[in-house]
Amino acid sequence: MVLKSFTHIGRQSYSKVFSHGYVQSVVAAGQTSQVSTNTPLGSFGKHASNRHGRPQTAQLHSSLHNASSSFDAAARAAHGGADGVEGYNGTLEPYLEAWQQAQAKGKKWKQYQFAKRIEWEEHSVIRDEKGNEVRDLGPRPDVPLHRGGLDRAATTSAVDDIKQSQDQAAEAEAVAKVDEAIANEIIQIQQSAASKGQPQTFAPSVLQAGNPRQYSMDNGRSTTPSSLSLVGTADHTARSTPVSDATAASPVETDSQILSEQIGKLHETESFTQIPPIFESMLVRGLRPSVKAYNALLASAIHLPIAKHQVVSKALDVYSDMRNRMVAPDTAFYTTLIQILSRRALDVFAMKFALDEKRRRFNGKAGEGNFLFASNEAEYKILAEDDALRNAVKIFTTSTSSPKTCLYSAETYRLLITACAFNGQVEDMIHVYSHMESHKVEPIASTFPPMIEAFAKSGDLGNVVECYNEYKSLAIADDAGQSAIIDRKDNDVYAAVVKAYAICGRIDGGNRFLGKVVDSLADVTEYRQERLEAVQDTVVLNAIVEERLNAGDFSGALRVAKERSLTPSVRSEAMSRICTAAADHGDVNLATKAYQYLSSTPEDAPRAALSMLALHIRQGNLDSAGDYWALLNASSRFDTSFVEPTTLYATALIQKGRIDEGLMQAREGFGRIRASAGVATLSSEVAEEIDEAFEFIGALLAKSGITPSANASMSFLWAMIENGGLVSPVAEQMLAGLGPEDVTSLSWQDMTLALQVEAGLLGSRKVSHAMAHSARFTHLLDIAVSSGAPLDERTMDLIEKALGTLSPKRPDLISKWQNYRQLPIEQAFPQRAFAPQPTPAVSSIGSFADSYDPYAAATDYRGSTIIVEELENRRNTAGLNEALMKFRNIRRAGRHPRYIVYSKLISAAAKEGRTNLIHDILGIARHDMPFLPQYSVVRHGWSSILDAMVGACLTLGRRTLAAQFHQEMLEKGTAPTANTFGLYITTLKESTKTFDEASEAVAIFGRAIVEGVTPSSFLYNALIGKLGKARRIDDCLRYFQEMRATGIRPTSVTYGTVVNALCRVSDDRFAEELFDEMESMPNYKPRPAPYNSLMQFFLMTKRNSQKVLSYYDRMQSRNIQPTMHTYKLLIDTYATLEPVNLAAAESVLDTIRASGQRPEAVHYASLIHAKGCALHDMAGARRTFDEVLADGEIRPQACLYQALFESMVANHCVSQTEEILDSMSANQVETTPYIANTLIHGWAMENMIAKSKAVYDSVGMEKKEPSTYESMTRAFLTAEDRDGALATVHEMLSRGYPPAVSSKILELVGHGTRVGNIVLSELIA
């Protein structure tokens, strides 16, 4: 069992601290006598990381050591582990150790001698007149300055041995060992190069097989050949004299040139892994590398597979070493180094921006202004201290101020200028640009937009104009055929100028500038429209919208994005940016409006959906957040950036009491994130970040005092195991809630895991509550031992370690364990207390394979039947609660119900609106009966459970979540039932961006057919109903006939739906024929709906009271109980159709009371409407209205006010409606679209179109109906305002109503213009 410590505060590892923020400026270091290698960064980083955790990612590597395993092996063999010695000797640790040993032995302290470095020079030791030893600082000709070929640690130890040895034989033996090490190193380098097919060329005077050096012993000293003596002398001289191309070539220089040329060839062939070994061999042998060799080494430091943030530190190490050896860099070296530093500065800027965005979006536990994870805070501080740009500017200044001025490429200037611009270093930016301009380097066009914005942010609008004029002159020269600028970016420059005007508060100036640009395109003949669109898109998106977002004017940005002429893709991108910015700043309404313009798929708007998720979580609106989470969860872009959103959503669910669901979502989300990581290095970083998420969730649970259920706790433990190991405090916390009953309900795998974790915690002796852990471990061990089931070796080892801890207190456990170990392996394993584990699929034939249920042994069939009967007999909250109690009792006994019980419980919970409960039941089902595709019974059972989940989500209005479970069904090889597809259709609701419900219903029906679903009567009824509302009568009849042809008998609902559709299109003859056919059907079940449809048709359309009353009589003859709608139709018939009989209308109220019911508001509204509109008795209508409200029996409703408003309009009393509107507000009655229609019409008749428009605007877009648009259009036409009418029709068309609905309104202004894109163009024209 892998246990991880609770120390992930430095998840990004402390190597970044030392890689990003070098303690001293490397530029300054290169110009002093201090060498970078004198500062043991490697060992410092190592010790720091060991203190703070995760040492494997926190060690810094020397620029001279690559990641090649072959070279590492060769270096270790040749140097005898010199890296470790060097790391040890590079600190004060050996000094302290020597001092402690001297104190312990009581010896007199003698100054400790540190190990000497490669650059250390031995000086002559002479005696003064008193016999004391003193150092001669002059060179000794008989002692080489560099013992060529010796490693740093080997050289130090060899010199010390020679100085201290009095035995000539011992000295000779020591020198022989050194020679052997040198020979081995050279041979291994040759072999390594040969194995890679690269030729090795060494100087003959140096590389002699088996004898790289010749020694002769003379008075105890070695004599070095002349070539090696020259190495030492030449190198000593070179320290005060830079390398010059005019220096006469010596044998040593020839060797250096040969090796440098070889390194250069490796650089050209991109064999970067072979460069560091050869380069190091040059340093070891005292050869001076050339500039070309350093260029190659710098290239290898960049391209070798190391972490991205370590490239800068390695490059600067190379530069520091180069300056220390007095090797003057050339332009190529400076170019590479400046580009690295500039790119690093740009990366730091981008990372800081991303972290700022995270801080706004995912606020931490301390509130706004804090990161969700502590590691993000640490990383932000590291980035704030990064000085890559400062070093880049210093190196640029150094290189350009030397006598031999460097001339850089346009790309180098662009990178450095852009980095300075983004970081606000305007003076440095001007200095670099001036150098580029003075040397007449062709600039890259993308250099100018950042410069313009930097000038604007500093308030220097004059330089903005100057910068633009400079670009303009270069562009004109380029148009004339001169080579003046690279990769034109005209539109980006225009956008930068417009944005600069806005930043400086000169928006009008920016608009005038844009107008001039647009006017300049008037004479363009080639691709004029495309160029104009490109200018508008770039300027609006990157300048106007962006600057308004930066200023916090989200509504202004939205208005610009809506009103400006943009291409669809750019408008979508603008809306995405607006939605993201508004959501991150907490503006719910505006973010929602912007999001409605985006596609409903997360692939098209991932950033916006992510921001909306975080916004709703911060606002506490978890239901809306769940919709966005489901949308993101269904996306293929669920990548490594989703760690924070997953953590945030999981913790939000936990805080709302949905603990099991929160932990389950965390496990699933983290699993998908790991799967998307791919690369091993990235996977390791993601695993560390997920570990920190586990700690965050664990800390929340501990702080809130929340104890997850047993299933949730084990699921969370498995999540940590899947991530590479347990985080010990969180694991201890998950086990804390496991009581004896909870342990009994666990599956065998979960029980084994709990036993492993508990044993591991006890064995580590790091538990906080040892008594509780001992009791839990004892219980788990008793179950495991009593079961007789075999345990794996790892579990047994952990148990024995834990028993070793408990043995003094619990010897009885030792005895039980020993008895268990002696049991035969074949002993049976009773599984009564646990969910049975499925056996591997066995090939079988016949019905046995189809009927076998691997979970049947633990299924309680009798209890399942009782629960189903309870749910069917008592369809209310009490019945659901009783069923849940029985359900829990079954699970407490270690058993579980049938699949159908889970489905029924989910459906019942959805009808009661208990969202949390349906997810809890699903989680329990996943635990009790994991999906096993090899068993058809399990597949069928899970199909019913997931089908119930789809239906429940549709019932609760969570369509995106329903789509997620629908997709899960498809992945499991099944599909929802026909009735569930019917729910898809019946739950279609209008939104702000209305869609054609009829067409959507047809698409859903088609999808059901494609997925192999056999349609049911409910599915057909739902489809025909939507088609009827859209007045698509031909389609209604076609599907009605298809239903008959497939052998599905139409029900009374089907007939009623078709009859209602026929009545909508005034086809009363066919409607009555179908009605008669319905009554004659043998399976006819009398329902009031078809009768109401025909009564309403003859009341509202045909105005035939005899027909209305005849269908009412037929209804009574079949003993069909009239509905409240039926009584309303009767009142309207008596009070509005000839002959008017108001007394009969009022007597209907007595009939309602006689049936044991109470009259409703709609009935009184009918009477008010009849008196005011039909009889024009305004006083009587107002009296009835006042009496109803004064009685108190009827709650004020919109239908009462609508009837009164209609009466007032009919009697030209519109001015009195304002008083009634105030009464509506006082009674908290909202204005409906139908009330608005009446008032719009009334004010238009009074020639007060402004008040009509005010009423129209008071109705939100999501509440407007086609009749609302029709009323406003008629009002505008009455006032002879055709432009206003066209604008209203334009808005109506944007809602996407079906043609049958919108054509009626179009006829008012377009004289029968067809619906579609042509309509818009003709209307606008």
mmCIF file with all atom_site columns, C-alpha atoms in Angstrom, residues 791-906:
data_model
loop_
_atom_site.group_PDB
_atom_site.id
_atom_site.type_symbol
_atom_site.label_atom_id
_atom_site.label_alt_id
_atom_site.label_comp_id
_atom_site.label_asym_id
_atom_site.label_entity_id
_atom_site.label_seq_id
_atom_site.pdbx_PDB_ins_code
_atom_site.Cartn_x
_atom_site.Cartn_y
_atom_site.Cartn_z
_atom_site.occupancy
_atom_site.B_iso_or_equiv
_atom_site.pdbx_formal_charge
_atom_site.auth_seq_id
_atom_site.auth_comp_id
_atom_site.auth_asym_id
_atom_site.auth_atom_id
_atom_site.pdbx_PDB_model_num
ATOM 1   C CA . LEU A 1 791 ? -5.636  -12.739 1.030   1.00 0.00 ? 791 LEU A CA 1
ATOM 2   C CA . ASP A 1 792 ? -2.857  -11.565 -1.220  1.00 0.00 ? 792 ASP A CA 1
ATOM 3   C CA . GLU A 1 793 ? 0.744   -11.391 -0.005  1.00 0.00 ? 793 GLU A CA 1
ATOM 4   C CA . ARG A 1 794 ? 0.801   -7.617  0.226   1.00 0.00 ? 794 ARG A CA 1
ATOM 5   C CA . THR A 1 795 ? -2.228  -7.563  2.500   1.00 0.00 ? 795 THR A CA 1
ATOM 6   C CA . MET A 1 796 ? -0.785  -10.295 4.680   1.00 0.00 ? 796 MET A CA 1
ATOM 7   C CA . ASP A 1 797 ? 2.513   -8.423  5.067   1.00 0.00 ? 797 ASP A CA 1
ATOM 8   C CA . LEU A 1 798 ? 0.686   -5.279  6.151   1.00 0.00 ? 798 LEU A CA 1
ATOM 9   C CA . ILE A 1 799 ? -1.439  -7.231  8.622   1.00 0.00 ? 799 ILE A CA 1
ATOM 10  C CA . GLU A 1 800 ? 1.619   -8.835  10.204  1.00 0.00 ? 800 GLU A CA 1
ATOM 11  C CA . LYS A 1 801 ? 3.306   -5.433  10.613  1.00 0.00 ? 801 LYS A CA 1
ATOM 12  C CA . ALA A 1 802 ? 0.178   -4.070  12.263  1.00 0.00 ? 802 ALA A CA 1
ATOM 13  C CA . LEU A 1 803 ? -0.039  -7.115  14.531  1.00 0.00 ? 803 LEU A CA 1
ATOM 14  C CA . GLY A 1 804 ? 3.536   -6.488  15.528  1.00 0.00 ? 804 GLY A CA 1
ATOM 15  C CA . THR A 1 805 ? 2.430   -3.078  16.763  1.00 0.00 ? 805 THR A CA 1
ATOM 16  C CA . LEU A 1 806 ? -0.612  -4.454  18.623  1.00 0.00 ? 806 LEU A CA 1
ATOM 17  C CA . SER A 1 807 ? 0.892   -7.714  19.885  1.00 0.00 ? 807 SER A CA 1
ATOM 18  C CA . PRO A 1 808 ? 1.670   -6.519  23.450  1.00 0.00 ? 808 PRO A CA 1
ATOM 19  C CA . LYS A 1 809 ? -1.966  -5.493  23.954  1.00 0.00 ? 809 LYS A CA 1
ATOM 20  C CA . ARG A 1 810 ? -3.818  -8.067  21.824  1.00 0.00 ? 810 ARG A CA 1
ATOM 21  C CA . PRO A 1 811 ? -2.144  -11.486 21.883  1.00 0.00 ? 811 PRO A CA 1
ATOM 22  C CA . ASP A 1 812 ? -5.501  -13.045 20.936  1.00 0.00 ? 812 ASP A CA 1
ATOM 23  C CA . LEU A 1 813 ? -5.229  -11.440 17.480  1.00 0.00 ? 813 LEU A CA 1
ATOM 24  C CA . ILE A 1 814 ? -1.887  -13.129 16.931  1.00 0.00 ? 814 ILE A CA 1
ATOM 25  C CA . SER A 1 815 ? -3.466  -16.475 17.737  1.00 0.00 ? 815 SER A CA 1
ATOM 26  C CA . LYS A 1 816 ? -6.370  -15.901 15.362  1.00 0.00 ? 816 LYS A CA 1
ATOM 27  C CA . TRP A 1 817 ? -4.025  -14.850 12.617  1.00 0.00 ? 817 TRP A CA 1
ATOM 28  C CA . GLN A 1 818 ? -1.803  -17.882 13.051  1.00 0.00 ? 818 GLN A CA 1
ATOM 29  C CA . ASN A 1 819 ? -4.827  -20.180 12.891  1.00 0.00 ? 819 ASN A CA 1
ATOM 30  C CA . TYR A 1 820 ? -5.924  -18.427 9.709   1.00 0.00 ? 820 TYR A CA 1
ATOM 31  C CA . ARG A 1 821 ? -2.500  -18.885 8.114   1.00 0.00 ? 821 ARG A CA 1
ATOM 32  C CA . GLN A 1 822 ? -2.731  -22.608 8.767   1.00 0.00 ? 822 GLN A CA 1
ATOM 33  C CA . LEU A 1 823 ? -6.100  -23.004 6.999   1.00 0.00 ? 823 LEU A CA 1
ATOM 34  C CA . PRO A 1 824 ? -6.107  -24.856 3.661   1.00 0.00 ? 824 PRO A CA 1
ATOM 35  C CA . ILE A 1 825 ? -6.341  -22.502 0.686   1.00 0.00 ? 825 ILE A CA 1
ATOM 36  C CA . GLU A 1 826 ? -9.308  -24.375 -0.814  1.00 0.00 ? 826 GLU A CA 1
ATOM 37  C CA . GLN A 1 827 ? -11.591 -23.572 2.129   1.00 0.00 ? 827 GLN A CA 1
ATOM 38  C CA . ALA A 1 828 ? -14.896 -22.142 0.981   1.00 0.00 ? 828 ALA A CA 1
ATOM 39  C CA . PHE A 1 829 ? -15.629 -18.497 1.390   1.00 0.00 ? 829 PHE A CA 1
ATOM 40  C CA . PRO A 1 830 ? -19.132 -17.663 2.667   1.00 0.00 ? 830 PRO A CA 1
ATOM 41  C CA . GLN A 1 831 ? -20.280 -14.374 1.167   1.00 0.00 ? 831 GLN A CA 1
ATOM 42  C CA . ARG A 1 832 ? -23.474 -13.696 3.024   1.00 0.00 ? 832 ARG A CA 1
ATOM 43  C CA . ALA A 1 833 ? -22.232 -10.443 4.463   1.00 0.00 ? 833 ALA A CA 1
ATOM 44  C CA . PHE A 1 834 ? -20.901 -9.076  1.212   1.00 0.00 ? 834 PHE A CA 1
ATOM 45  C CA . ALA A 1 835 ? -22.108 -8.351  -2.278  1.00 0.00 ? 835 ALA A CA 1
ATOM 46  C CA . PRO A 1 836 ? -21.122 -11.374 -4.372  1.00 0.00 ? 836 PRO A CA 1
ATOM 47  C CA . GLN A 1 837 ? -18.250 -10.835 -6.722  1.00 0.00 ? 837 GLN A CA 1
ATOM 48  C CA . PRO A 1 838 ? -18.758 -11.860 -10.324 1.00 0.00 ? 838 PRO A CA 1
ATOM 49  C CA . THR A 1 839 ? -16.822 -14.812 -11.623 1.00 0.00 ? 839 THR A CA 1
ATOM 50  C CA . PRO A 1 840 ? -15.050 -14.615 -14.963 1.00 0.00 ? 840 PRO A CA 1
ATOM 51  C CA . ALA A 1 841 ? -17.216 -15.102 -17.975 1.00 0.00 ? 841 ALA A CA 1
ATOM 52  C CA . VAL A 1 842 ? -17.557 -18.773 -18.877 1.00 0.00 ? 842 VAL A CA 1
ATOM 53  C CA . SER A 1 843 ? -18.525 -19.837 -22.340 1.00 0.00 ? 843 SER A CA 1
ATOM 54  C CA . SER A 1 844 ? -21.899 -21.496 -22.104 1.00 0.00 ? 844 SER A CA 1
ATOM 55  C CA . ILE A 1 845 ? -24.834 -22.172 -24.378 1.00 0.00 ? 845 ILE A CA 1
ATOM 56  C CA . GLY A 1 846 ? -28.582 -22.176 -24.106 1.00 0.00 ? 846 GLY A CA 1
ATOM 57  C CA . SER A 1 847 ? -30.792 -20.183 -21.828 1.00 0.00 ? 847 SER A CA 1
ATOM 58  C CA . PHE A 1 848 ? -28.486 -20.496 -18.816 1.00 0.00 ? 848 PHE A CA 1
ATOM 59  C CA . ALA A 1 849 ? -26.104 -17.823 -20.138 1.00 0.00 ? 849 ALA A CA 1
ATOM 60  C CA . ASP A 1 850 ? -29.035 -15.509 -20.834 1.00 0.00 ? 850 ASP A CA 1
ATOM 61  C CA . SER A 1 851 ? -30.738 -15.974 -17.479 1.00 0.00 ? 851 SER A CA 1
ATOM 62  C CA . TYR A 1 852 ? -27.734 -16.172 -15.139 1.00 0.00 ? 852 TYR A CA 1
ATOM 63  C CA . ASP A 1 853 ? -27.531 -13.284 -12.675 1.00 0.00 ? 853 ASP A CA 1
ATOM 64  C CA . PRO A 1 854 ? -24.204 -13.077 -10.828 1.00 0.00 ? 854 PRO A CA 1
ATOM 65  C CA . TYR A 1 855 ? -25.883 -10.967 -8.135  1.00 0.00 ? 855 TYR A CA 1
ATOM 66  C CA . ALA A 1 856 ? -28.853 -13.244 -7.558  1.00 0.00 ? 856 ALA A CA 1
ATOM 67  C CA . ALA A 1 857 ? -27.402 -14.791 -4.378  1.00 0.00 ? 857 ALA A CA 1
ATOM 68  C CA . ALA A 1 858 ? -27.589 -11.480 -2.517  1.00 0.00 ? 858 ALA A CA 1
ATOM 69  C CA . THR A 1 859 ? -30.885 -10.270 -4.008  1.00 0.00 ? 859 THR A CA 1
ATOM 70  C CA . ASP A 1 860 ? -33.914 -9.929  -1.719  1.00 0.00 ? 860 ASP A CA 1
ATOM 71  C CA . TYR A 1 861 ? -36.836 -10.755 -4.037  1.00 0.00 ? 861 TYR A CA 1
ATOM 72  C CA . ARG A 1 862 ? -39.578 -10.618 -1.423  1.00 0.00 ? 862 ARG A CA 1
ATOM 73  C CA . GLY A 1 863 ? -38.417 -7.248  -0.109  1.00 0.00 ? 863 GLY A CA 1
ATOM 74  C CA . SER A 1 864 ? -38.231 -5.970  -3.693  1.00 0.00 ? 864 SER A CA 1
ATOM 75  C CA . THR A 1 865 ? -41.869 -6.901  -4.333  1.00 0.00 ? 865 THR A CA 1
ATOM 76  C CA . ILE A 1 866 ? -42.985 -5.096  -1.171  1.00 0.00 ? 866 ILE A CA 1
ATOM 77  C CA . ILE A 1 867 ? -41.132 -1.923  -2.189  1.00 0.00 ? 867 ILE A CA 1
ATOM 78  C CA . VAL A 1 868 ? -42.608 -1.934  -5.707  1.00 0.00 ? 868 VAL A CA 1
ATOM 79  C CA . GLU A 1 869 ? -46.147 -2.386  -4.355  1.00 0.00 ? 869 GLU A CA 1
ATOM 80  C CA . GLU A 1 870 ? -45.591 0.436   -1.881  1.00 0.00 ? 870 GLU A CA 1
ATOM 81  C CA . LEU A 1 871 ? -44.502 2.790   -4.658  1.00 0.00 ? 871 LEU A CA 1
ATOM 82  C CA . GLU A 1 872 ? -47.398 1.866   -6.958  1.00 0.00 ? 872 GLU A CA 1
ATOM 83  C CA . ASN A 1 873 ? -50.121 1.999   -4.312  1.00 0.00 ? 873 ASN A CA 1
ATOM 84  C CA . ARG A 1 874 ? -49.014 5.223   -2.621  1.00 0.00 ? 874 ARG A CA 1
ATOM 85  C CA . ARG A 1 875 ? -47.826 7.672   -5.240  1.00 0.00 ? 875 ARG A CA 1
ATOM 86  C CA . ASN A 1 876 ? -46.858 10.404  -2.814  1.00 0.00 ? 876 ASN A CA 1
ATOM 87  C CA . THR A 1 877 ? -44.099 11.485  -0.471  1.00 0.00 ? 877 THR A CA 1
ATOM 88  C CA . ALA A 1 878 ? -45.233 9.160   2.308   1.00 0.00 ? 878 ALA A CA 1
ATOM 89  C CA . GLY A 1 879 ? -45.094 6.150   -0.008  1.00 0.00 ? 879 GLY A CA 1
ATOM 90  C CA . LEU A 1 880 ? -41.615 7.083   -1.179  1.00 0.00 ? 880 LEU A CA 1
ATOM 91  C CA . ASN A 1 881 ? -40.330 7.511   2.360   1.00 0.00 ? 881 ASN A CA 1
ATOM 92  C CA . GLU A 1 882 ? -41.772 4.156   3.420   1.00 0.00 ? 882 GLU A CA 1
ATOM 93  C CA . ALA A 1 883 ? -40.178 2.469   0.404   1.00 0.00 ? 883 ALA A CA 1
ATOM 94  C CA . LEU A 1 884 ? -36.836 4.063   1.203   1.00 0.00 ? 884 LEU A CA 1
ATOM 95  C CA . MET A 1 885 ? -36.965 2.781   4.763   1.00 0.00 ? 885 MET A CA 1
ATOM 96  C CA . LYS A 1 886 ? -37.553 -0.776  3.531   1.00 0.00 ? 886 LYS A CA 1
ATOM 97  C CA . PHE A 1 887 ? -34.800 -0.307  0.964   1.00 0.00 ? 887 PHE A CA 1
ATOM 98  C CA . ARG A 1 888 ? -32.286 0.675   3.644   1.00 0.00 ? 888 ARG A CA 1
ATOM 99  C CA . ASN A 1 889 ? -33.318 -2.250  5.848   1.00 0.00 ? 889 ASN A CA 1
ATOM 100 C CA . ILE A 1 890 ? -32.552 -4.663  3.015   1.00 0.00 ? 890 ILE A CA 1
ATOM 101 C CA . ARG A 1 891 ? -29.079 -3.194  2.528   1.00 0.00 ? 891 ARG A CA 1
ATOM 102 C CA . ARG A 1 892 ? -28.334 -3.243  6.257   1.00 0.00 ? 892 ARG A CA 1
ATOM 103 C CA . ALA A 1 893 ? -28.796 -6.989  6.137   1.00 0.00 ? 893 ALA A CA 1
ATOM 104 C CA . GLY A 1 894 ? -26.015 -7.208  3.550   1.00 0.00 ? 894 GLY A CA 1
ATOM 105 C CA . ARG A 1 895 ? -28.405 -7.764  0.642   1.00 0.00 ? 895 ARG A CA 1
ATOM 106 C CA . HIS A 1 896 ? -29.861 -5.625  -2.107  1.00 0.00 ? 896 HIS A CA 1
ATOM 107 C CA . PRO A 1 897 ? -33.158 -5.409  -4.051  1.00 0.00 ? 897 PRO A CA 1
ATOM 108 C CA . ARG A 1 898 ? -33.836 -6.180  -7.701  1.00 0.00 ? 898 ARG A CA 1
ATOM 109 C CA . TYR A 1 899 ? -32.863 -3.822  -10.523 1.00 0.00 ? 899 TYR A CA 1
ATOM 110 C CA . ILE A 1 900 ? -36.454 -2.675  -11.010 1.00 0.00 ? 900 ILE A CA 1
ATOM 111 C CA . VAL A 1 901 ? -36.547 -1.336  -7.454  1.00 0.00 ? 901 VAL A CA 1
ATOM 112 C CA . TYR A 1 902 ? -33.723 1.084   -8.157  1.00 0.00 ? 902 TYR A CA 1
ATOM 113 C CA . SER A 1 903 ? -35.556 2.237   -11.308 1.00 0.00 ? 903 SER A CA 1
ATOM 114 C CA . LYS A 1 904 ? -38.851 2.733   -9.469  1.00 0.00 ? 904 LYS A CA 1
ATOM 115 C CA . LEU A 1 905 ? -37.188 4.624   -6.627  1.00 0.00 ? 905 LEU A CA 1
ATOM 116 C CA . ILE A 1 906 ? -35.407 6.935   -9.058  1.00 0.00 ? 906 ILE A CA 1
#
